[in-house]
XYZ file of N, CA and C in Angstrom:
540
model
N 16.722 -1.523 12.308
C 16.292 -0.143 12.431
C 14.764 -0.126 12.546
N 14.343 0.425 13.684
C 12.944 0.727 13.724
C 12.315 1.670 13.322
N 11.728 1.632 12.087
C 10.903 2.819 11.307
C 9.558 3.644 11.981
N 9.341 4.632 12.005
C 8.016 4.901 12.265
C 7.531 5.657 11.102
N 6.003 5.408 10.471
C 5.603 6.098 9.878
C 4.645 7.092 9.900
N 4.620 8.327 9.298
C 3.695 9.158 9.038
C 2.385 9.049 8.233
N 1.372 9.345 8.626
C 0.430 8.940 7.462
C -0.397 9.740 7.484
N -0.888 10.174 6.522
C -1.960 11.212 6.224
C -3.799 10.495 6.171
N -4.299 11.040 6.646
C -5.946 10.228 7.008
C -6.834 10.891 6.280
N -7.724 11.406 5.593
C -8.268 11.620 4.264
C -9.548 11.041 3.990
N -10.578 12.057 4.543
C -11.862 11.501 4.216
C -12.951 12.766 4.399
N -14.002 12.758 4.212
C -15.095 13.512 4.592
C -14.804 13.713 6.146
N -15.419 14.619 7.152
C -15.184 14.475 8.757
C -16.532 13.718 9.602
N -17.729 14.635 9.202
C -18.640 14.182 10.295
C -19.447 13.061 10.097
N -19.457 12.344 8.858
C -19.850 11.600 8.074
C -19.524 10.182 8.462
N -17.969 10.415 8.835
C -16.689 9.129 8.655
C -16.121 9.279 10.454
N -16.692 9.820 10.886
C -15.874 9.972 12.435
C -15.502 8.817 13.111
N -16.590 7.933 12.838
C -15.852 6.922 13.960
C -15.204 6.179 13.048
N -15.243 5.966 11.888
C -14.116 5.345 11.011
C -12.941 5.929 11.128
N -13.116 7.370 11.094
C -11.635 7.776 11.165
C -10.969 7.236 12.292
N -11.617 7.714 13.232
C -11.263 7.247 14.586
C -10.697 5.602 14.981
N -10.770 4.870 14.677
C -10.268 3.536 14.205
C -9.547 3.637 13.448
N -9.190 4.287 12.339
C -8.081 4.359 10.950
C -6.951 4.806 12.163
N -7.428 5.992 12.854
C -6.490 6.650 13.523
C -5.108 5.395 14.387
N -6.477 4.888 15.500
C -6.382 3.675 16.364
C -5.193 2.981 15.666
N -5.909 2.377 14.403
C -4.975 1.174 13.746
C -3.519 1.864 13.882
N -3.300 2.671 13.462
C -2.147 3.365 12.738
C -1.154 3.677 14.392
N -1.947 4.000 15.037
C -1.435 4.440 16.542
C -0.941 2.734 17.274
N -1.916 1.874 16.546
C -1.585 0.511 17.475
C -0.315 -0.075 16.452
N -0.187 0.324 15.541
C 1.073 -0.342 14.483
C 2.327 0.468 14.754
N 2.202 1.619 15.616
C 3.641 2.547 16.476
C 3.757 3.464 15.121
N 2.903 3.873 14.746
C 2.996 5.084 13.645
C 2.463 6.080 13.907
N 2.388 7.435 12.918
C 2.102 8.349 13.557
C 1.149 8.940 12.681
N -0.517 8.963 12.606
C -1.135 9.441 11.863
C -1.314 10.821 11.963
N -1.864 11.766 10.854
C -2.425 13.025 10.474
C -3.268 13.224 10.098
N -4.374 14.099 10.596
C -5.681 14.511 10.127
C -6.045 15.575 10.593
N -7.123 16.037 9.555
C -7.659 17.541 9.686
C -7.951 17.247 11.106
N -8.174 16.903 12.057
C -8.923 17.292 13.448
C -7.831 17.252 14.389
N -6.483 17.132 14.165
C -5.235 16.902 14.767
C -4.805 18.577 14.565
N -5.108 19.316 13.375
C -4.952 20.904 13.045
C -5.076 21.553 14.189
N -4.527 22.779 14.846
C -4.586 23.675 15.131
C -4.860 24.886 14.691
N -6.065 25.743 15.256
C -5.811 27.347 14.784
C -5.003 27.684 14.453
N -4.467 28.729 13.650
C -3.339 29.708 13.280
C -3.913 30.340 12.374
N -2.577 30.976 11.562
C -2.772 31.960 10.714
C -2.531 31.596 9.285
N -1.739 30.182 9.106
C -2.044 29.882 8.017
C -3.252 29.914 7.253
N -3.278 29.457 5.640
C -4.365 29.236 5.235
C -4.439 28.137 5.263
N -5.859 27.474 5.306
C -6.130 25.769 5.804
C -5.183 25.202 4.445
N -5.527 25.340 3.163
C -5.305 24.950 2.017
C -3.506 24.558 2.101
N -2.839 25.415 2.998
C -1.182 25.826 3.465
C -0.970 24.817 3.635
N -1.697 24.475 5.226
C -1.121 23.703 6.537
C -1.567 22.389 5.949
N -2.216 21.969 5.146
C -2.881 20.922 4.757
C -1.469 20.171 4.237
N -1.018 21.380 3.023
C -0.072 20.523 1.502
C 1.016 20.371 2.815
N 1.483 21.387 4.186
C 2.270 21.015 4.681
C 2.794 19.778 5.480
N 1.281 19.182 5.748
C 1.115 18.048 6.492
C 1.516 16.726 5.112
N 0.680 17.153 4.532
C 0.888 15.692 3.433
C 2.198 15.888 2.855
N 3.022 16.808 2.651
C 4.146 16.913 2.080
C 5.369 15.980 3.330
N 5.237 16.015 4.429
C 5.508 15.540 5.516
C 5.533 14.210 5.416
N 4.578 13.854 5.142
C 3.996 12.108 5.460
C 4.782 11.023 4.440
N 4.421 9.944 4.852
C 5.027 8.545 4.359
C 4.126 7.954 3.321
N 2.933 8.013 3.522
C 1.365 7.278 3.194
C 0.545 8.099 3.297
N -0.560 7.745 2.359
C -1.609 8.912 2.632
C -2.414 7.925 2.241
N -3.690 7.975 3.026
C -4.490 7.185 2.955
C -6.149 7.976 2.776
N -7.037 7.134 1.839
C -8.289 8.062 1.631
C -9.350 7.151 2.146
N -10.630 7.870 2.791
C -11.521 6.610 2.669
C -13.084 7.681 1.944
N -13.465 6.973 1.786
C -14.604 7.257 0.771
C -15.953 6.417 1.324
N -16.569 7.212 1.494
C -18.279 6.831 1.849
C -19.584 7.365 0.825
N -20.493 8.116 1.182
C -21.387 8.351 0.474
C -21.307 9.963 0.759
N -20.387 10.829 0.709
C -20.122 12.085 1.210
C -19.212 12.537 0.421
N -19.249 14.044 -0.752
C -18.235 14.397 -1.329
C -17.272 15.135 -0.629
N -18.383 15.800 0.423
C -17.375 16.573 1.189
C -17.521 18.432 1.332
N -16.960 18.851 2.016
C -16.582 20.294 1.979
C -15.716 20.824 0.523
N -16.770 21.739 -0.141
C -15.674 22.464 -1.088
C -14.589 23.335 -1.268
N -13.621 23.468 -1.635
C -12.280 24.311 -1.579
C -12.792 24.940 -3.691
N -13.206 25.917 -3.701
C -13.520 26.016 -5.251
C -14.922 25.135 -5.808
N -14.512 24.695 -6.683
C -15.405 23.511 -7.599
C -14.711 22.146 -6.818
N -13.997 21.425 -5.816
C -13.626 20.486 -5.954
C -13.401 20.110 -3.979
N -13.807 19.371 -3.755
C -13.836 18.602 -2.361
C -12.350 18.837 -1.840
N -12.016 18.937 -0.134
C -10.814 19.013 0.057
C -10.191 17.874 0.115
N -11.007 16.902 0.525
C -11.004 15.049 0.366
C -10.055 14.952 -1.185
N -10.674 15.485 -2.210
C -10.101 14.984 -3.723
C -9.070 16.053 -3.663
N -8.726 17.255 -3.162
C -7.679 18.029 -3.347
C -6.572 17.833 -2.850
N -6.784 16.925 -1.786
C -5.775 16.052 -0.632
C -5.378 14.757 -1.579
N -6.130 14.198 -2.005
C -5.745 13.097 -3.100
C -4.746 13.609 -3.692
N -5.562 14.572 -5.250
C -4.862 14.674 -6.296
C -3.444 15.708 -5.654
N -3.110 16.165 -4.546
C -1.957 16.628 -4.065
C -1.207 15.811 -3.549
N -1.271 14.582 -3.035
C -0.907 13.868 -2.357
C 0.112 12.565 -4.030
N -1.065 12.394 -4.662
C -0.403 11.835 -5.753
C 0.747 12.658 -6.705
N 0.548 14.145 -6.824
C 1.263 14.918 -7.625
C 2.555 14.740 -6.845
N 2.755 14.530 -5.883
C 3.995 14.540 -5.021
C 4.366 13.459 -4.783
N 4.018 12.170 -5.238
C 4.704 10.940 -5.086
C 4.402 9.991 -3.809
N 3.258 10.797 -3.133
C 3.079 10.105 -1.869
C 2.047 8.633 -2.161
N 2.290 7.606 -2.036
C 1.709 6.379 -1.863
C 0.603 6.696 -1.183
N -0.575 6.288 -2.456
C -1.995 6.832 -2.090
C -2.585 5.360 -2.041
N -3.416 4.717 -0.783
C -4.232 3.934 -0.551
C -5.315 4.239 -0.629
N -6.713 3.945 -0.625
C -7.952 3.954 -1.480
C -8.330 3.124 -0.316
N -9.770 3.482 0.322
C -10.434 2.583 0.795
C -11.973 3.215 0.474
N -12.907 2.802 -0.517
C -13.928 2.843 -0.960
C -14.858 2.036 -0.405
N -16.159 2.985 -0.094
C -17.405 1.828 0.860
C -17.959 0.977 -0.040
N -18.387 -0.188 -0.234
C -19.395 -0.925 -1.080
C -20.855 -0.325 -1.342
N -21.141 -0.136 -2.473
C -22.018 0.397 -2.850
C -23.927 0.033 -2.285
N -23.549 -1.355 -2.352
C -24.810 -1.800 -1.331
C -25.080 -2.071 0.194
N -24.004 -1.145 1.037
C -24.331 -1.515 2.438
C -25.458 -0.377 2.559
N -25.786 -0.666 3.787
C -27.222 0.101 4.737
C -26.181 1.045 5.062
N -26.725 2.504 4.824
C -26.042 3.684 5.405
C -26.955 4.868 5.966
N -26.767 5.239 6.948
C -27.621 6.195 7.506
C -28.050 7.337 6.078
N -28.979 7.377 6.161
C -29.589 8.686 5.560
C -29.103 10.087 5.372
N -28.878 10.408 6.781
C -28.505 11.624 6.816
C -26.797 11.974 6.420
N -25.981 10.622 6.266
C -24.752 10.965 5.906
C -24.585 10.373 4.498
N -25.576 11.089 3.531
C -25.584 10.731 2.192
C -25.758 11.762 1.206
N -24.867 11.961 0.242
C -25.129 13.847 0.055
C -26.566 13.503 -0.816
N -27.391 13.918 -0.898
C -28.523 14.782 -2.081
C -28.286 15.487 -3.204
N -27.537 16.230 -2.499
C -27.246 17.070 -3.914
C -26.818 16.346 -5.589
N -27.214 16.640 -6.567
C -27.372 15.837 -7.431
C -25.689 16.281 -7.867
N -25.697 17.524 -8.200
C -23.942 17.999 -8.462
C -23.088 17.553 -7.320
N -23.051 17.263 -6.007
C -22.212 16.613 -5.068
C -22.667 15.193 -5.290
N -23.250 14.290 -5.697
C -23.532 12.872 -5.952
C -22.571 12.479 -7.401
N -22.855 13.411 -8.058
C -21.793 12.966 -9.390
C -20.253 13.638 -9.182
N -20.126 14.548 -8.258
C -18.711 14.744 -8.093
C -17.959 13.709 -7.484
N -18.966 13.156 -6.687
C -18.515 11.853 -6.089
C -18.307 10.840 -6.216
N -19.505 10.407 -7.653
C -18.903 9.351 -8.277
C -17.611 9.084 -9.070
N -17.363 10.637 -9.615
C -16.303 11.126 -10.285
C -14.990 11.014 -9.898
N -15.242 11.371 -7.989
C -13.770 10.912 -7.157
C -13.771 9.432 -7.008
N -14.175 8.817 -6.809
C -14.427 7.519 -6.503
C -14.085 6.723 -7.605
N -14.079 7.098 -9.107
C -13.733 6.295 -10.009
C -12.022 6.785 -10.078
N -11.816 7.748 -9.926
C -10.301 8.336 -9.853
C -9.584 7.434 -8.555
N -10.618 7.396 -7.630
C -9.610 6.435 -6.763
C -9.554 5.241 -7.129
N -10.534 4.511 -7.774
C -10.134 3.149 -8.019
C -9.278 2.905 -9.145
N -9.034 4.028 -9.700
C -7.463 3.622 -11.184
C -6.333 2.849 -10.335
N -6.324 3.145 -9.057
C -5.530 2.156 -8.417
C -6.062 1.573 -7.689
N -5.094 0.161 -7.280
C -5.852 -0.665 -6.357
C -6.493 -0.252 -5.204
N -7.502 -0.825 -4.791
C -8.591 -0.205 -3.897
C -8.911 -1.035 -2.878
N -9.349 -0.758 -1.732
C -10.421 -2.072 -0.822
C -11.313 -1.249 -0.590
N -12.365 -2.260 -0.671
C -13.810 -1.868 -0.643
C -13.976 -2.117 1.124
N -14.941 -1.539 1.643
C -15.073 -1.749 3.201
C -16.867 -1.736 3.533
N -17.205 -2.343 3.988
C -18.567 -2.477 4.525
C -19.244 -1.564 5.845
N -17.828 -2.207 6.809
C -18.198 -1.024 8.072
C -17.360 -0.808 8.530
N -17.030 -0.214 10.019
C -16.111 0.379 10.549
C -15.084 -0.610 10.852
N -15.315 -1.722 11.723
C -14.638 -2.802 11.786
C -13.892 -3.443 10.565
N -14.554 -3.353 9.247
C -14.146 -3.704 8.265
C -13.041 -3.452 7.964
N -13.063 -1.513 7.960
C -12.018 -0.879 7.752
C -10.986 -0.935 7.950
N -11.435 -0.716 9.750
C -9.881 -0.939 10.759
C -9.217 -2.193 9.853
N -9.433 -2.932 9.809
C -8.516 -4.615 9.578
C -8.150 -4.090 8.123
N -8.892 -3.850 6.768
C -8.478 -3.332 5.521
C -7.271 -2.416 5.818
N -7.720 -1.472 6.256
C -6.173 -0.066 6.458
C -5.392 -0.964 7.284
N -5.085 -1.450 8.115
C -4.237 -2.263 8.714
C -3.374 -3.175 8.210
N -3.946 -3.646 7.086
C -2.937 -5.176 6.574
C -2.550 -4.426 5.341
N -3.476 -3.459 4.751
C -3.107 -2.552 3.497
C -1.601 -1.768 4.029
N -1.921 -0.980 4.737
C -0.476 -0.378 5.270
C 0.759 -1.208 5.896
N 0.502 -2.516 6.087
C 1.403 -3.830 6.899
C 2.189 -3.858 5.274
N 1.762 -4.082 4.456
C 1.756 -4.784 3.001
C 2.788 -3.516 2.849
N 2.219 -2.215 2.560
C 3.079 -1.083 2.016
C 4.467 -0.799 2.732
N 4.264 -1.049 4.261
C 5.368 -0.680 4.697
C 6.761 -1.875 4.000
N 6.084 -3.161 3.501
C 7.023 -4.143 3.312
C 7.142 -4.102 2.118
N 7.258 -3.574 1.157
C 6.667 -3.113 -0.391
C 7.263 -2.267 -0.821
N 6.892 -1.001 0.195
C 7.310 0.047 -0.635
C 7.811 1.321 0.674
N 9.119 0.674 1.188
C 9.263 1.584 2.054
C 9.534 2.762 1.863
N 9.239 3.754 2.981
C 9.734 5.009 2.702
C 10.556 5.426 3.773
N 10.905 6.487 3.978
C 12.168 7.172 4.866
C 11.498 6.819 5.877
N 10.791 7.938 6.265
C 10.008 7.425 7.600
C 10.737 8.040 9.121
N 10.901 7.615 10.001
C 11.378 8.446 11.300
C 11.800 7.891 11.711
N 13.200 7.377 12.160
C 14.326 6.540 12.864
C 14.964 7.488 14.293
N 14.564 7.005 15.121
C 14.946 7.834 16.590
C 16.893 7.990 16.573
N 17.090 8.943 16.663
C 18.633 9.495 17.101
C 19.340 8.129 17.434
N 19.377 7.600 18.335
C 20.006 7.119 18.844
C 20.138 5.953 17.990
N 19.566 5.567 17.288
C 19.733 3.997 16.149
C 20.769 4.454 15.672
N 21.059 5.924 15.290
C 22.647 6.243 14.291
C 23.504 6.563 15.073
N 23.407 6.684 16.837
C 24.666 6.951 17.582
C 25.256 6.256 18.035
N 25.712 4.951 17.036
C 26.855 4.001 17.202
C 28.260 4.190 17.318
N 28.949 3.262 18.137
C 30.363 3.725 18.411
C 30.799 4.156 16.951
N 30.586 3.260 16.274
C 30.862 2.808 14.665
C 30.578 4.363 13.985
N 29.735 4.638 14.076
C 29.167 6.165 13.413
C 29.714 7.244 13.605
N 29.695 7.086 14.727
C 30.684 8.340 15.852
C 32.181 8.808 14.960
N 32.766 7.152 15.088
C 33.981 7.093 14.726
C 34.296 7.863 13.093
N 33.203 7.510 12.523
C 33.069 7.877 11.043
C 32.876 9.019 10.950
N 32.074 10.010 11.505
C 32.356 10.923 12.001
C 33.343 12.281 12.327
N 34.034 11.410 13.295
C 35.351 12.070 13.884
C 35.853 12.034 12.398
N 36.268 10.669 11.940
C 37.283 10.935 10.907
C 37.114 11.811 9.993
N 35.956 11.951 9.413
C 35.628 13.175 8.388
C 36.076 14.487 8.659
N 35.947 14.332 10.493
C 36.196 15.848 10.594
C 37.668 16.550 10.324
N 38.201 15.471 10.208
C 39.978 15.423 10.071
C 40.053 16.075 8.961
């Protein structure tokens, strides 16, 4: 049976773009099917809605973490609200945290002294579980890649099996008979 999975992508946006963009890649080159805020459409939902609807959906949810807390929803990042929702529901949360001493552009580093400690704050919450640390973009790609190779063999989940894998003569037959 050929599985496909869903996965939820989870990070700051303008900060992490071309990382995402590779997280995306990986996930697209492994025949899965990723999710992320920039995949959203307008509507009439509320973002906060369509969000729990997407991760409620998914197989994996995956976070990555840089030097960016993020956009606030309240007192709390939508990055960590996507987490701690994602865990309340049982979804297999991966962690990919930047190393604290790489060279990082300037301008994608928050200042703010209350967004610098909220961040350290998420960042220690993500590492209560196992974590990979990542250096750069390239890094990443290969980390989320063998991290999610590992989970799918680990800890499978339902996932998306095309019609036709269950429209065996065999099935059919099982089937009919019930209907008797």
């Amino acid at each position: 049976m050929n599985k496909k999975y869903q996965i939820f992508v989870s990070s700051t946006y303008e900060d992490l773009k071309e990382e995402r963009d590779l997280v995306i890649k990986a996930i697209l080159e492994m025949g899965h099917f990723p999710v992320g805020m920039e995949m959203f459409s307008a509507g009439d939902e509320q973002q906060w809605e369509l969000i729990k609807k997407q991760i409620d959906d998914c197989d994996y949810y995956v976070v990555i973490s840089a030097f960016r807390y993020g956009s606030l929803d309240g007192d709390v990042s939508y990055t960590e609200k996507e987490y701690d929702y994602a865990k309340s529901i049982g979804v297999p949360t991966l962690g990919f945290v930047i190393n604290e001493g790489v060279s990082w552009t300037a301008s994608k580093v928050d200042k703010d002294a209350q967004k610098v400690e909220k961040l350290r704050s998420f960042k220690e919450k993500i590492q209560t579980k196992l974590v990979s640390y990542w250096n750069d973009k390239n890094d990443l790609y290969g980390k989320v890649s063998i991290s999610l190779m590992k989970q799918f063999n680990t800890n499978p989940r339902i996932g998306w099996v095309k019609s036709i894998e269950y429209n065996t003569p065999e099935i059919l037959n099982r089937l009919v008979a019930m209907e008797k």
